XYZ file of C-alpha atoms in Angstrom:
84
model
C -16.770 5.655 -6.556
C -16.136 1.998 -7.725
C -19.341 0.223 -8.745
C -20.265 -3.207 -7.421
C -17.965 -5.757 -9.209
C -15.574 -3.118 -10.324
C -11.845 -3.537 -9.924
C -9.485 -1.401 -7.921
C -5.553 -1.357 -8.222
C -3.777 -0.126 -5.100
C -0.161 0.735 -5.280
C 1.419 2.364 -2.296
C 4.751 2.882 -0.395
C 5.217 0.308 2.277
C 5.645 1.147 5.979
C 7.244 -0.976 8.583
C 4.751 -3.941 9.619
C 2.529 -3.129 12.420
C 2.644 0.584 12.066
C -0.820 0.805 10.611
C -1.439 4.355 9.192
C 0.863 6.063 11.811
C 3.470 6.945 9.111
C 1.000 8.112 6.521
C 1.408 11.889 7.206
C 5.091 12.045 8.264
C 6.660 9.517 5.764
C 3.792 9.089 3.159
C 3.890 5.248 3.778
C 1.317 2.775 5.084
C 1.418 -0.694 6.572
C 0.462 -3.222 3.863
C -1.724 -5.298 6.093
C -3.487 -2.298 7.505
C -4.254 -1.192 4.017
C -5.675 -4.395 2.910
C -7.771 -4.670 6.076
C -9.139 -1.175 5.625
C -10.182 -1.786 2.014
C -11.804 -4.952 2.972
C -13.752 -3.187 5.794
C -15.048 -0.951 3.181
C -16.537 -3.559 0.838
C -13.643 -4.647 -1.283
C -12.625 -8.277 -1.665
C -8.800 -8.962 -2.103
C -8.095 -10.536 -5.448
C -4.287 -10.735 -5.841
C -0.994 -8.921 -5.373
C 2.272 -8.388 -7.149
C 5.816 -8.039 -5.957
C 6.881 -6.237 -9.161
C 7.836 -2.989 -7.402
C 9.134 -4.450 -3.995
C 12.460 -3.028 -2.788
C 13.588 -5.137 0.235
C 16.557 -2.942 0.635
C 14.294 -0.011 1.588
C 14.628 0.566 5.414
C 11.192 2.163 5.289
C 12.182 4.968 7.671
C 12.470 7.833 5.233
C 9.953 10.028 3.407
C 8.918 8.674 0.012
C 8.659 11.724 -2.162
C 11.899 13.863 -1.686
C 15.514 13.183 -0.976
C 17.363 9.960 -1.415
C 14.403 7.693 -1.476
C 12.688 9.124 -4.517
C 12.222 6.131 -6.934
C 13.759 3.609 -4.399
C 10.934 2.781 -2.033
C 9.464 -0.548 -1.327
C 5.941 -0.452 -2.772
C 3.063 -3.003 -2.609
C 0.464 -3.819 -5.345
C -2.933 -5.191 -4.498
C -5.983 -5.778 -6.641
C -9.500 -5.595 -5.166
C -13.035 -6.274 -6.445
C -15.922 -4.134 -5.174
C -18.541 -6.446 -3.382
C -22.071 -6.326 -4.447
């Protein structure tokens, strides 16, 4: 549980835009805008983001944790603050 005013760092594997959470189970990926919206719906305020682990060459159509994509996925980083 994040206390009011607490910070949360989210780092996750990027899915294709517009896919929401549909690829979460199959590819272990999530749409960046969906993730942000979901955290905001649950009382978190977006603070900032970083492109430090972005990989634009990732086609975002393969599973993230085995095979050729291990360590090569496009990931997003967002920082949130808990409202209250």
